[in-house]
Amino acid sequence: MIRHLPAPRRLAGLLAALGIGFATCGAHAEALPAVVDKVLLQQPSVRSAQALLRAADAQIMQVRSDFLPSLGLTYRNSDARDETQGQPLNRNIRRSDASLRWNIFNGGADTNRLRSIGLARDAADADLDEVLERVAYDITENYADVVRLRQTMDSLNATIARQERVEANVARRVEAGRIPSAELDLMHVRLIQSRTLLGQLRAQLGTAEYRYRLLTGQAPEGLVAPAIQPADKDGDIDGLVERIHERNPRLRAALQRTAARQADIGVARGSFFPAVDLSYSKRLDNTTIPVPVSDSDRSAQVQVSIDIPLGGKNIGRHTEAVERHQAAQADADDLLLKVSKEITDLYRQFAEAREIAPLMEERVVAAQRVAAAYELHFEAGRRSLNDLSITQEDLFNAQRALIENRAQQTTLQAQLLGLAGELRSALRSRYRPAPIAAELLGTAPFSPALVAAPLPTLEAPPTPVMELVEPAVGTGTPDEQLSRQMEAWTSAWTAQDFNRYRTFYVADFNPGKGRSTTDWETERRQRLTQATNPGVRIANLKIRAHGDGHLSTRFIQHYTAGHYRDTVRKQLDWVKVDGQWKIAAETVLAAPPPARPSVPPTPTGQ
């Protein structure tokens, strides 16, 4: 908060007002990005979305199992007692059979079902992104709201202190008989109004702080006014709309569900075709007492069955799938219209708030000059008490409008970034504290130097340019260069440094499966930065040349993160770009075969 600024307070406030970026906070202050990163994954809505994503992964596993044959085992144990020609006869049957059944054709229903479930899984992934962005915005909004209310209360307390000084001055004049007692009643009314407003703000702050504790699980101590540094591309409304249309998590989820409904039509169409099943059955054991005259003891049977669907059930199923696809497409179109309208409204408000921000500060400075002048005029008897009280109220209103403008800019920009799915990344890379100068809030003495100085603006000081270090161009043979690149690639991965990890791939890297480069970057950034103590180990590395400037590496990748373990066989295709090896394609091959335990040779004669 501003009240924690060290001495000299006037100089510190002046530097902050001129945009030099001087800002300090309490010893326990925690910036907004740190708060978001700490509590984001603990939110119930986020955990729910993560559980639904894991459930979608489990559904994919279920559908894939339909491509495999099913094994059946039966065992019959029957004891009976018959009577033949007046003689009792015990009959015992012990029989076991095994069967293997495999669906070899069903009109492509299983393939379309797998595609539908895969698209539903992608929709669940987009839902998780949407929940993460929404929760990040909720925390940002509440954080800014707590700061706004505290700044407003600080400004109002300073206004009340000035009114109390004037009230004491008026009381002395009334006692001396210089002015009528009605003037003192006027100051009582002004103070009652200010203290009533202070009580209302205190109640609002209590609610905001309680909500902050619910969201973050921590006390709202040492909060600093937040701001997000605008990017060059944020000023292009057409580009912003296009980015939001492409990357908005809700739109992505709706489009994925529409595609899943399209795949469901293929599932329904598959039911019109005959289903062909191949089965093999084998009798493993048969013991019947007494031995029957004719029975199969050791038998094997191959059977092909064809099921031809009849009736109108399949027609109704296909019609239902078509209608659900049309409904999903209509929902996606409707969501696109709503998001477009929301973007336009938010951007216009944000642009207007930024446009009038310098005017808000100019208004505060002008109101301070007027209030200071009227106080001197009142002492000299040239202005009435009513004039002075009105100027003090105008000054507080100007300070309050400035505080509201700052908070509005932050929340509107966070909303726009959340719609584009970029809020979390923007908080990590473009966040900056933006405290309002104590002189502007009225919590520090009014400085004439501040009036004479150029009007402050909301433009932040230039952020330090962070250069991403490209992997060094190696010397030696291509195999040696590529081996070093592989080591650096795994090092960036385990260090969870996405920016360095991204430099190993070509700029227009195509992840396949219909995903764009932007979607791949978003997914990889999330998985890489949120993993718990990741570890990557490469084994059996093989390098193969494919002509000039093209190489491929095949290896077994052992990955660990927390309690998760994974081993895959992978291929990376490398191309040379500006003398540097870059990854152009990344393919997960079949899983490596499990290691077979060594079996000692069987001694002869056994």
Coordinates of C-alpha atoms in Angstrom, one line a residue:
M1 CA 0.0 0.0 0.0
I2 CA 1.0 3.6 -0.5
R3 CA 1.2 4.3 3.2
H4 CA 4.2 2.0 3.5
L5 CA 6.4 4.3 1.3
P6 CA 9.6 5.2 3.2
A7 CA 10.9 8.7 3.7
P8 CA 11.2 11.0 2.0
R9 CA 7.5 10.4 1.2
R10 CA 7.1 13.5 -0.9
L11 CA 9.9 12.6 -3.2
A12 CA 8.8 9.0 -3.5
G13 CA 5.3 10.0 -4.3
L14 CA 6.5 12.6 -6.9
L15 CA 8.7 10.0 -8.7
A16 CA 5.8 7.5 -8.8
A17 CA 3.4 10.1 -10.1
L18 CA 5.9 11.0 -12.9
G19 CA 6.0 7.4 -14.1
I20 CA 9.5 6.6 -12.9
G21 CA 8.2 3.4 -11.3
F22 CA 9.3 3.9 -7.7
A23 CA 7.3 1.5 -5.6
T24 CA 7.8 -0.3 -2.4
C25 CA 5.5 -2.4 -0.3
G26 CA 5.3 -4.1 3.1
A27 CA 7.6 -6.8 4.1
H28 CA 4.9 -9.4 3.6
A29 CA 3.7 -8.0 0.3
E30 CA 2.8 -10.6 -2.4
A31 CA 2.4 -9.7 -6.0
L32 CA -0.7 -10.7 -7.9
P33 CA 1.1 -13.3 -10.2
A34 CA 2.5 -15.1 -7.1
V35 CA -0.9 -15.2 -5.5
V36 CA -2.5 -16.6 -8.7
D37 CA 0.2 -19.3 -9.2
K38 CA 0.0 -20.4 -5.6
V39 CA -3.7 -20.9 -5.3
L40 CA -5.0 -21.5 -8.8
L41 CA -4.8 -25.3 -8.8
Q42 CA -6.4 -25.5 -5.4
Q43 CA -9.7 -24.1 -6.5
P44 CA -12.6 -26.6 -6.5
S45 CA -13.7 -25.6 -10.0
V46 CA -10.2 -26.3 -11.3
R47 CA -10.0 -29.6 -9.5
S48 CA -13.4 -30.5 -11.0
A49 CA -12.3 -29.7 -14.5
Q50 CA -9.1 -31.7 -14.0
A51 CA -11.1 -34.7 -12.9
L52 CA -13.4 -34.4 -15.9
L53 CA -10.3 -34.3 -18.2
R54 CA -9.0 -37.5 -16.5
A55 CA -12.4 -39.1 -16.9
A56 CA -12.3 -38.3 -20.7
D57 CA -8.8 -39.9 -20.9
A58 CA -10.3 -43.0 -19.2
Q59 CA -13.1 -43.0 -21.8
I60 CA -10.6 -43.1 -24.6
M61 CA -9.0 -46.2 -23.0
Q62 CA -12.5 -47.8 -22.8
V63 CA -13.2 -47.2 -26.4
R64 CA -9.8 -48.5 -27.6
S65 CA -10.5 -51.8 -25.8
D66 CA -13.4 -52.4 -28.2
F67 CA -10.8 -53.0 -31.0
L68 CA -9.4 -56.0 -29.1
P69 CA -10.9 -59.5 -28.9
S70 CA -12.7 -60.8 -25.9
L71 CA -11.8 -64.0 -24.1
G72 CA -14.4 -66.2 -22.5
L73 CA -13.9 -69.1 -20.1
T74 CA -16.7 -71.4 -18.9
Y75 CA -16.6 -74.2 -16.4
R76 CA -19.5 -76.6 -15.7
N77 CA -19.7 -78.7 -12.5
S78 CA -22.9 -80.8 -12.4
D79 CA -23.9 -83.7 -10.2
A80 CA -27.2 -85.6 -10.8
R81 CA -28.8 -88.8 -9.7
D82 CA -31.0 -90.7 -12.1
E83 CA -32.8 -94.0 -11.8
T84 CA -32.6 -96.4 -14.7
Q85 CA -34.7 -99.6 -14.6
G86 CA -35.1 -99.2 -10.8
Q87 CA -31.4 -98.8 -10.2
P88 CA -30.0 -95.5 -9.0
L89 CA -27.3 -93.9 -11.1
N90 CA -25.0 -91.0 -10.3
R91 CA -24.1 -88.7 -13.1
N92 CA -21.1 -86.3 -12.8
I93 CA -20.1 -83.7 -15.4
R94 CA -16.9 -81.7 -15.2
R95 CA -16.4 -79.6 -18.3
S96 CA -14.4 -76.4 -19.2
D97 CA -14.4 -74.4 -22.4
A98 CA -12.5 -71.4 -23.7
S99 CA -13.6 -69.0 -26.5
L100 CA -12.1 -66.0 -28.3
R101 CA -14.5 -63.6 -30.0
W102 CA -13.4 -60.7 -32.2
N103 CA -15.5 -58.1 -34.0
I104 CA -13.9 -57.7 -37.4
F105 CA -16.4 -55.3 -39.0
N106 CA -19.2 -53.0 -37.7
G107 CA -19.4 -50.3 -40.3
G108 CA -16.7 -48.2 -38.7
A109 CA -18.7 -47.5 -35.6
D110 CA -15.8 -48.1 -33.2
T111 CA -13.4 -45.9 -35.3
N112 CA -15.9 -43.0 -35.2
R113 CA -16.7 -43.6 -31.5
L114 CA -12.9 -43.3 -30.8
R115 CA -12.8 -40.1 -32.8
S116 CA -15.8 -38.7 -31.0
I117 CA -14.3 -39.5 -27.5
G118 CA -11.0 -38.0 -28.6
L119 CA -12.7 -34.8 -29.6
A120 CA -14.7 -34.8 -26.3
R121 CA -11.4 -35.1 -24.5
D122 CA -10.0 -32.1 -26.3
A123 CA -13.2 -30.2 -25.3
A124 CA -12.6 -31.2 -21.7
D125 CA -9.0 -29.9 -22.0
A126 CA -10.4 -26.6 -23.4
D127 CA -12.9 -26.5 -20.5
L128 CA -10.0 -26.8 -18.1
D129 CA -8.2 -23.9 -19.8
E130 CA -11.5 -21.8 -19.5
V131 CA -11.8 -22.6 -15.8
L132 CA -8.2 -21.7 -15.2
E133 CA -8.5 -18.4 -17.0
R134 CA -11.8 -17.6 -15.2
V135 CA -10.4 -18.3 -11.8
A136 CA -7.3 -16.3 -12.6
Y137 CA -9.6 -13.4 -13.5
D138 CA -11.7 -13.8 -10.3
I139 CA -8.6 -13.6 -8.2
T140 CA -7.3 -10.6 -10.2
E141 CA -10.6 -8.8 -9.9
N142 CA -10.9 -9.4 -6.2
Y143 CA -7.3 -8.4 -5.6
A144 CA -7.8 -5.2 -7.5
D145 CA -11.1 -4.6 -5.6
V146 CA -9.4 -4.9 -2.2
V147 CA -6.7 -2.5 -3.3
R148 CA -9.3 -0.1 -4.7
L149 CA -11.4 0.0 -1.6
R150 CA -8.3 0.5 0.7
Q151 CA -7.1 3.4 -1.5
T152 CA -10.5 5.0 -1.5
M153 CA -10.7 4.7 2.3
D154 CA -7.3 6.2 2.7
S155 CA -8.3 9.1 0.6
L156 CA -11.6 9.5 2.5
N157 CA -9.8 9.4 5.8
A158 CA -7.5 12.2 4.6
T159 CA -10.6 14.2 3.5
I160 CA -12.2 13.6 6.9
A161 CA -9.0 14.8 8.6
R162 CA -9.1 18.0 6.6
Q163 CA -12.8 18.5 7.4
E164 CA -12.1 18.0 11.1
R165 CA -9.4 20.7 11.0
V166 CA -11.8 23.1 9.3
E167 CA -14.4 22.1 11.9
A168 CA -12.1 23.0 14.7
N169 CA -11.3 26.3 13.1
V170 CA -15.0 27.1 12.6
A171 CA -15.7 26.2 16.2
R172 CA -13.1 28.7 17.4
R173 CA -14.7 31.4 15.2
V174 CA -18.2 30.6 16.5
E175 CA -17.0 30.8 20.1
A176 CA -15.4 34.2 19.3
G177 CA -18.7 35.4 17.7
R178 CA -17.1 36.0 14.4
I179 CA -19.4 33.7 12.4
P180 CA -22.9 32.3 13.1
S181 CA -23.3 28.8 14.6
A182 CA -25.0 27.6 11.5
E183 CA -21.6 27.4 9.9
L184 CA -20.6 24.8 12.5
D185 CA -23.8 22.8 11.7
L186 CA -22.8 22.8 8.1
M187 CA -19.5 21.2 8.9
H188 CA -21.3 18.6 11.1
V189 CA -23.4 17.7 8.1
R190 CA -20.4 17.3 5.9
L191 CA -18.6 15.2 8.4
I192 CA -21.6 13.0 9.0
Q193 CA -21.8 12.4 5.2
S194 CA -18.2 11.5 5.0
R195 CA -18.2 9.2 8.0
T196 CA -21.4 7.5 6.6
L197 CA -19.6 6.9 3.3
L198 CA -16.6 5.6 5.2
G199 CA -18.8 3.1 7.0
Q200 CA -20.2 1.9 3.7
L201 CA -16.7 1.5 2.3
R202 CA -15.6 -0.4 5.4
A203 CA -18.4 -2.8 4.9
Q204 CA -17.6 -3.3 1.2
L205 CA -13.9 -3.8 2.1
G206 CA -14.8 -6.4 4.7
T207 CA -16.8 -8.4 2.1
A208 CA -14.0 -8.1 -0.5
E209 CA -11.4 -9.2 2.1
Y210 CA -13.5 -12.2 3.1
R211 CA -14.0 -13.2 -0.5
Y212 CA -10.2 -12.8 -1.0
R213 CA -9.6 -15.3 1.9
L214 CA -12.1 -17.7 0.4
L215 CA -10.4 -17.5 -3.1
T216 CA -6.8 -17.6 -1.9
G217 CA -6.8 -19.1 1.6
Q218 CA -4.6 -16.3 2.9
A219 CA -5.0 -12.9 4.5
P220 CA -5.0 -9.9 2.2
E221 CA -1.9 -8.3 3.5
G222 CA 0.5 -6.1 1.7
L223 CA -1.4 -5.9 -1.6
V224 CA -0.1 -3.5 -4.2
A225 CA -2.2 -1.9 -7.0
P226 CA -1.8 -4.3 -9.9
A227 CA -1.4 -3.5 -13.6
I228 CA -0.6 -5.5 -16.8
Q229 CA 1.8 -3.9 -19.3
P230 CA 0.0 -3.5 -22.6
A231 CA 1.4 -5.4 -25.6
D232 CA 1.8 -3.9 -29.0
K233 CA -0.8 -6.3 -30.4
D234 CA -3.4 -5.3 -27.8
G235 CA -4.0 -2.0 -29.6
D236 CA -5.2 -3.8 -32.8
I237 CA -8.9 -4.5 -32.2
D238 CA -9.2 -6.6 -35.3
G239 CA -6.1 -8.7 -34.4
L240 CA -7.4 -9.0 -30.8
V241 CA -10.8 -10.2 -32.0
E242 CA -9.2 -12.7 -34.3
R243 CA -7.0 -14.0 -31.5
I244 CA -9.9 -14.4 -29.2
H245 CA -11.9 -16.2 -31.8
E246 CA -9.1 -18.6 -32.3
R247 CA -8.0 -19.1 -28.7
N248 CA -11.0 -18.5 -26.6
P249 CA -11.3 -21.7 -24.5
R250 CA -15.1 -21.7 -24.5
L251 CA -15.2 -21.4 -28.3
R252 CA -12.6 -24.1 -28.6
A253 CA -14.6 -26.4 -26.4
A254 CA -17.8 -25.7 -28.3
L255 CA -16.2 -26.4 -31.7
Q256 CA -14.6 -29.6 -30.4
R257 CA -18.0 -30.8 -29.1
T258 CA -19.5 -29.9 -32.5
A259 CA -16.9 -32.1 -34.2
A260 CA -17.6 -34.9 -31.7
R261 CA -21.3 -34.8 -32.6
Q262 CA -20.3 -35.0 -36.3
A263 CA -18.4 -38.2 -35.4
D264 CA -21.4 -39.5 -33.5
I265 CA -23.3 -39.4 -36.9
G266 CA -20.6 -41.8 -38.2
V267 CA -21.3 -44.1 -35.2
A268 CA -25.0 -44.1 -35.9
R269 CA -24.4 -44.8 -39.6
G270 CA -22.3 -47.8 -38.7
S271 CA -25.3 -49.4 -37.1
F272 CA -26.9 -49.8 -40.6
F273 CA -24.2 -52.2 -41.7
P274 CA -24.1 -55.9 -40.7
A275 CA -21.8 -56.7 -37.8
V276 CA -19.3 -59.5 -38.6
D277 CA -17.8 -61.5 -35.6
L278 CA -15.2 -64.1 -35.7
S279 CA -15.1 -66.6 -32.8
Y280 CA -12.9 -69.6 -31.9
S281 CA -13.9 -72.0 -29.2
K282 CA -12.0 -74.8 -27.6
R283 CA -13.0 -77.5 -25.2
L284 CA -10.3 -77.7 -22.6
D285 CA -11.5 -80.6 -20.4
N286 CA -14.5 -83.0 -20.3
T287 CA -15.1 -85.6 -17.6
T288 CA -18.5 -87.3 -17.6
I289 CA -19.4 -90.2 -15.4
P290 CA -20.7 -92.6 -16.6
V291 CA -19.2 -92.1 -20.0
P292 CA -21.9 -91.2 -22.6
V293 CA -22.3 -93.1 -25.8
S294 CA -21.5 -90.0 -27.8
D295 CA -19.8 -86.8 -26.6
S296 CA -17.1 -84.4 -27.6
D297 CA -14.1 -84.7 -25.4
R298 CA -11.5 -82.4 -27.1
S299 CA -13.1 -80.2 -29.7
A300 CA -12.3 -76.9 -31.4
Q301 CA -14.7 -74.7 -33.4
V302 CA -14.3 -71.6 -35.7
Q303 CA -17.4 -69.6 -36.2
V304 CA -18.2 -66.5 -38.3
S305 CA -21.5 -64.8 -37.4
I306 CA -23.2 -61.9 -39.2
D307 CA -25.8 -59.8 -37.4
I308 CA -28.1 -57.9 -39.8
P309 CA -29.9 -55.0 -38.1
L310 CA -33.6 -54.7 -38.7
G311 CA -36.3 -52.3 -37.5
G312 CA -36.3 -48.5 -37.2
K313 CA -34.2 -48.2 -34.1
N314 CA -31.1 -47.4 -36.1
I315 CA -32.9 -44.8 -38.2
G316 CA -34.0 -43.1 -35.1
R317 CA -30.5 -43.2 -33.7
H318 CA -29.1 -41.6 -36.9
T319 CA -31.7 -38.9 -36.8
E320 CA -30.9 -38.2 -33.2
A321 CA -27.2 -37.9 -34.0
V322 CA -27.9 -35.5 -36.8
E323 CA -30.1 -33.3 -34.7
R324 CA -27.6 -33.2 -31.9
H325 CA -24.9 -32.2 -34.3
Q326 CA -27.0 -29.3 -35.6
A327 CA -27.9 -28.2 -32.0
A328 CA -24.2 -28.2 -31.1
Q329 CA -23.3 -26.2 -34.2
A330 CA -26.0 -23.7 -33.4
D331 CA -24.7 -23.4 -29.8
A332 CA -21.2 -22.8 -31.1
D333 CA -22.5 -20.1 -33.5
D334 CA -24.5 -18.5 -30.7
L335 CA -21.5 -18.5 -28.4
L336 CA -19.4 -16.9 -31.2
L337 CA -21.9 -14.0 -31.4
K338 CA -21.9 -13.5 -27.7
V339 CA -18.2 -13.6 -27.4
S340 CA -17.9 -11.1 -30.3
K341 CA -20.3 -8.7 -28.6
E342 CA -18.5 -9.1 -25.3
I343 CA -15.2 -8.4 -26.9
T344 CA -16.5 -5.2 -28.5
D345 CA -18.0 -3.9 -25.3
L346 CA -15.0 -4.7 -23.2
Y347 CA -12.5 -3.2 -25.6
R348 CA -14.4 0.0 -26.0
Q349 CA -14.6 0.4 -22.2
F350 CA -10.9 -0.4 -21.8
A351 CA -9.9 2.0 -24.6
E352 CA -12.0 4.8 -23.1
A353 CA -10.6 4.1 -19.6
R354 CA -7.0 4.4 -20.9
E355 CA -7.9 7.5 -22.9
I356 CA -9.3 9.4 -19.9
A357 CA -6.7 8.2 -17.4
P358 CA -4.4 11.3 -17.8
L359 CA -7.5 13.5 -17.4
M360 CA -8.3 11.8 -14.1
E361 CA -4.9 12.7 -12.8
E362 CA -5.1 16.2 -14.2
R363 CA -8.4 16.6 -12.4
V364 CA -6.9 15.5 -9.1
V365 CA -4.1 18.0 -9.4
A366 CA -6.5 20.8 -10.4
A367 CA -8.8 20.0 -7.5
Q368 CA -5.9 20.1 -5.1
R369 CA -4.9 23.5 -6.3
V370 CA -8.5 24.8 -5.9
A371 CA -8.9 23.2 -2.4
A372 CA -5.6 24.7 -1.3
A373 CA -6.5 28.1 -2.7
Y374 CA -10.0 28.1 -1.2
E375 CA -8.6 27.2 2.2
L376 CA -6.4 30.3 2.1
H377 CA -9.3 32.4 0.9
F378 CA -11.5 31.1 3.7
E379 CA -8.9 32.1 6.3
A380 CA -8.8 35.5 4.7
G381 CA -12.6 35.8 4.6
R382 CA -12.8 35.9 0.8
R383 CA -14.6 32.5 0.5
S384 CA -17.5 31.0 2.4
L385 CA -17.4 27.8 4.4
N386 CA -19.8 26.2 1.9
D387 CA -17.4 27.0 -1.0
L388 CA -14.5 25.4 0.9
S389 CA -16.5 22.3 1.8
I390 CA -17.6 21.9 -1.8
T391 CA -14.0 22.0 -3.0
Q392 CA -13.0 19.4 -0.5
E393 CA -15.8 17.1 -1.6
D394 CA -14.8 17.7 -5.3
L395 CA -11.2 16.8 -4.4
F396 CA -12.3 13.5 -2.9
N397 CA -14.5 12.7 -5.8
A398 CA -11.6 13.4 -8.2
Q399 CA -9.4 11.1 -6.2
R400 CA -12.0 8.4 -6.1
A401 CA -12.5 8.6 -9.8
L402 CA -8.8 8.2 -10.4
I403 CA -8.7 5.1 -8.2
E404 CA -11.8 3.7 -9.9
N405 CA -10.2 4.3 -13.3
R406 CA -7.0 2.5 -12.4
A407 CA -8.9 -0.5 -11.1
Q408 CA -11.2 -0.5 -14.1
Q409 CA -8.3 -0.6 -16.5
T410 CA -6.8 -3.7 -14.8
T411 CA -10.1 -5.7 -14.6
L412 CA -11.1 -4.8 -18.2
Q413 CA -7.7 -5.8 -19.5
A414 CA -7.7 -9.0 -17.5
Q415 CA -11.1 -9.8 -18.9
L416 CA -9.9 -9.4 -22.5
L417 CA -6.8 -11.4 -21.9
G418 CA -8.9 -14.1 -20.2
L419 CA -11.2 -14.3 -23.3
A420 CA -8.0 -14.8 -25.4
G421 CA -6.7 -17.5 -23.0
E422 CA -3.7 -15.3 -22.3
L423 CA -4.3 -13.9 -18.8
R424 CA -2.1 -16.4 -16.9
S425 CA 0.8 -15.9 -19.2
A426 CA 0.4 -12.1 -19.2
L427 CA 0.5 -12.1 -15.4
R428 CA 3.8 -14.0 -15.5
S429 CA 5.4 -11.9 -18.1
R430 CA 3.8 -8.4 -18.2
Y431 CA 2.7 -7.8 -14.6
R432 CA 3.9 -4.6 -12.9
P433 CA 2.9 -2.9 -9.7
A434 CA 1.2 0.5 -10.3
P435 CA 0.7 2.3 -7.0
I436 CA -0.9 5.8 -7.0
A437 CA 1.3 8.5 -5.6
A438 CA 0.5 9.4 -2.0
E439 CA 0.2 13.1 -3.0
L440 CA -2.6 12.2 -5.5
L441 CA -4.4 10.2 -2.9
G442 CA -4.2 13.0 -0.3
T443 CA -2.4 10.8 2.2
A444 CA 0.8 12.9 1.9
P445 CA 1.1 16.7 2.0
F446 CA 0.3 18.4 -1.3
S447 CA 3.5 19.2 -3.2
P448 CA 3.8 22.3 -5.3
A449 CA 6.5 20.6 -7.3
L450 CA 3.9 18.0 -8.3
V451 CA 1.7 20.7 -9.7
A452 CA 4.6 22.3 -11.7
A453 CA 5.7 18.9 -13.1
P454 CA 4.4 17.5 -16.3
L455 CA 1.1 15.7 -15.9
P456 CA 1.7 12.0 -15.0
T457 CA 0.4 9.3 -17.3
L458 CA -0.4 5.6 -17.0
E459 CA 2.3 4.6 -19.5
A460 CA 4.6 2.2 -17.6
P461 CA 8.4 2.5 -17.8
P462 CA 9.8 0.3 -20.5
T463 CA 10.1 -3.2 -19.3
P464 CA 13.5 -4.8 -19.5
V465 CA 14.1 -6.7 -22.7
M466 CA 14.5 -10.3 -22.0
E467 CA 16.6 -12.1 -24.7
L468 CA 16.0 -15.8 -25.1
V469 CA 19.3 -17.5 -25.5
E470 CA 19.3 -19.7 -28.6
P471 CA 21.1 -23.0 -28.3
A472 CA 24.7 -22.4 -29.4
V473 CA 25.6 -23.5 -32.9
G474 CA 27.7 -26.5 -32.1
T475 CA 31.0 -27.5 -33.7
G476 CA 32.0 -30.9 -34.8
T477 CA 30.1 -33.5 -36.7
P478 CA 26.3 -33.3 -37.2
D479 CA 25.9 -36.3 -34.8
E480 CA 27.9 -34.5 -32.1
Q481 CA 25.9 -31.3 -32.6
L482 CA 22.6 -33.2 -32.4
S483 CA 23.6 -35.0 -29.3
R484 CA 24.3 -31.7 -27.6
Q485 CA 21.0 -30.3 -28.8
M486 CA 19.2 -33.3 -27.3
E487 CA 20.9 -32.8 -24.0
A488 CA 20.0 -29.1 -24.0
W489 CA 16.4 -29.9 -25.1
T490 CA 15.9 -32.3 -22.1
S491 CA 17.6 -29.8 -19.8
A492 CA 15.2 -27.0 -20.8
W493 CA 12.3 -29.5 -20.3
T494 CA 13.3 -30.6 -16.8
A495 CA 14.1 -26.9 -15.8
Q496 CA 10.5 -26.1 -16.8
D497 CA 11.8 -23.2 -18.9
F498 CA 9.2 -23.0 -21.6
N499 CA 10.8 -20.0 -23.4
R500 CA 14.1 -21.9 -23.8
Y501 CA 12.3 -25.1 -24.6
R502 CA 10.3 -23.4 -27.4
T503 CA 13.5 -22.3 -29.2
F504 CA 14.4 -25.9 -30.1
Y505 CA 11.4 -26.0 -32.4
V506 CA 10.8 -24.3 -35.7
A507 CA 8.7 -21.2 -35.6
D508 CA 5.7 -22.8 -37.5
F509 CA 6.0 -26.2 -35.7
N510 CA 3.0 -28.4 -36.7
P511 CA 2.0 -30.7 -33.8
G512 CA -0.4 -32.7 -36.0
K513 CA -3.8 -34.1 -35.2
G514 CA -5.4 -31.0 -36.5
R515 CA -4.0 -28.7 -33.8
S516 CA -2.4 -25.4 -34.5
T517 CA 1.0 -24.1 -33.4
T518 CA -0.8 -21.8 -30.9
D519 CA -2.8 -24.6 -29.3
W520 CA 0.4 -26.7 -29.0
E521 CA 2.3 -23.9 -27.4
T522 CA -0.6 -23.3 -24.9
E523 CA -0.8 -27.0 -24.0
R524 CA 3.0 -27.5 -23.7
R525 CA 3.4 -24.4 -21.6
Q526 CA 0.8 -25.5 -19.2
R527 CA 2.0 -29.1 -18.9
L528 CA 5.7 -28.1 -18.7
T529 CA 5.3 -25.4 -16.1
Q530 CA 2.8 -27.2 -13.9
A531 CA 4.5 -30.5 -13.7
T532 CA 5.9 -31.6 -10.3
N533 CA 9.6 -32.2 -10.4
P534 CA 9.8 -33.4 -13.9
G535 CA 12.6 -35.7 -15.1
V536 CA 13.5 -36.8 -18.6
R537 CA 16.0 -39.5 -19.4
I538 CA 16.9 -40.6 -22.9
A539 CA 18.2 -44.1 -23.8
N540 CA 19.2 -45.9 -27.0
L541 CA 19.7 -42.7 -29.0
K542 CA 20.0 -43.4 -32.8
I543 CA 20.7 -40.6 -35.3
R544 CA 19.9 -41.1 -39.0
A545 CA 20.7 -38.7 -41.9
H546 CA 18.0 -37.9 -44.6
G547 CA 19.9 -35.8 -47.0
D548 CA 21.5 -32.4 -46.6
G549 CA 20.1 -30.4 -43.7
H550 CA 17.7 -33.2 -42.5
L551 CA 18.3 -35.6 -39.6
S552 CA 16.1 -37.7 -37.4
T553 CA 16.7 -39.1 -33.9
R554 CA 15.0 -42.1 -32.4
F555 CA 15.2 -42.9 -28.7
I556 CA 13.4 -44.3 -25.7
Q557 CA 12.1 -41.5 -23.5
H558 CA 11.7 -42.1 -19.7
Y559 CA 9.6 -39.4 -18.1
T560 CA 8.7 -38.8 -14.5
A561 CA 6.6 -36.1 -12.8
G562 CA 5.5 -36.5 -9.2
H563 CA 3.9 -40.0 -9.0
Y564 CA 3.5 -40.2 -12.8
R565 CA 5.7 -42.5 -14.8
D566 CA 5.8 -42.9 -18.6
T567 CA 8.1 -44.6 -21.1
V568 CA 7.6 -44.1 -24.9
R569 CA 9.6 -44.5 -28.1
K570 CA 9.9 -41.2 -29.9
Q571 CA 11.3 -39.8 -33.1
L572 CA 12.4 -36.2 -33.6
D573 CA 12.9 -34.8 -37.2
W574 CA 15.5 -32.1 -37.3
V575 CA 16.1 -29.4 -40.0
K576 CA 18.8 -26.8 -40.2
V577 CA 17.5 -23.2 -39.9
D578 CA 20.1 -20.4 -40.1
G579 CA 22.8 -22.9 -39.2
Q580 CA 20.9 -24.2 -36.2
W581 CA 19.3 -27.6 -35.8
K582 CA 15.5 -27.2 -35.0
I583 CA 12.8 -29.8 -34.4
A584 CA 10.3 -29.9 -37.3
A585 CA 8.3 -32.9 -36.2
E586 CA 7.8 -34.9 -33.1
T587 CA 6.3 -38.4 -33.3
V588 CA 5.5 -40.9 -30.5
L589 CA 6.1 -44.4 -31.9
A590 CA 5.0 -47.7 -30.5
A591 CA 5.8 -48.3 -26.9
P592 CA 9.2 -50.1 -26.3
P593 CA 8.8 -53.9 -25.7
P594 CA 9.1 -54.8 -22.0
A595 CA 12.4 -56.2 -20.9
R596 CA 12.3 -60.0 -20.9
P597 CA 13.8 -61.7 -17.8
S598 CA 16.7 -64.0 -18.7
V599 CA 15.7 -67.7 -18.4
P600 CA 18.5 -70.1 -17.4
P601 CA 19.0 -73.0 -19.9
T602 CA 17.1 -76.1 -19.1
P603 CA 19.5 -78.9 -18.2
T604 CA 19.4 -81.8 -20.6
G605 CA 17.6 -84.9 -19.5
Q606 CA 14.7 -83.0 -17.9

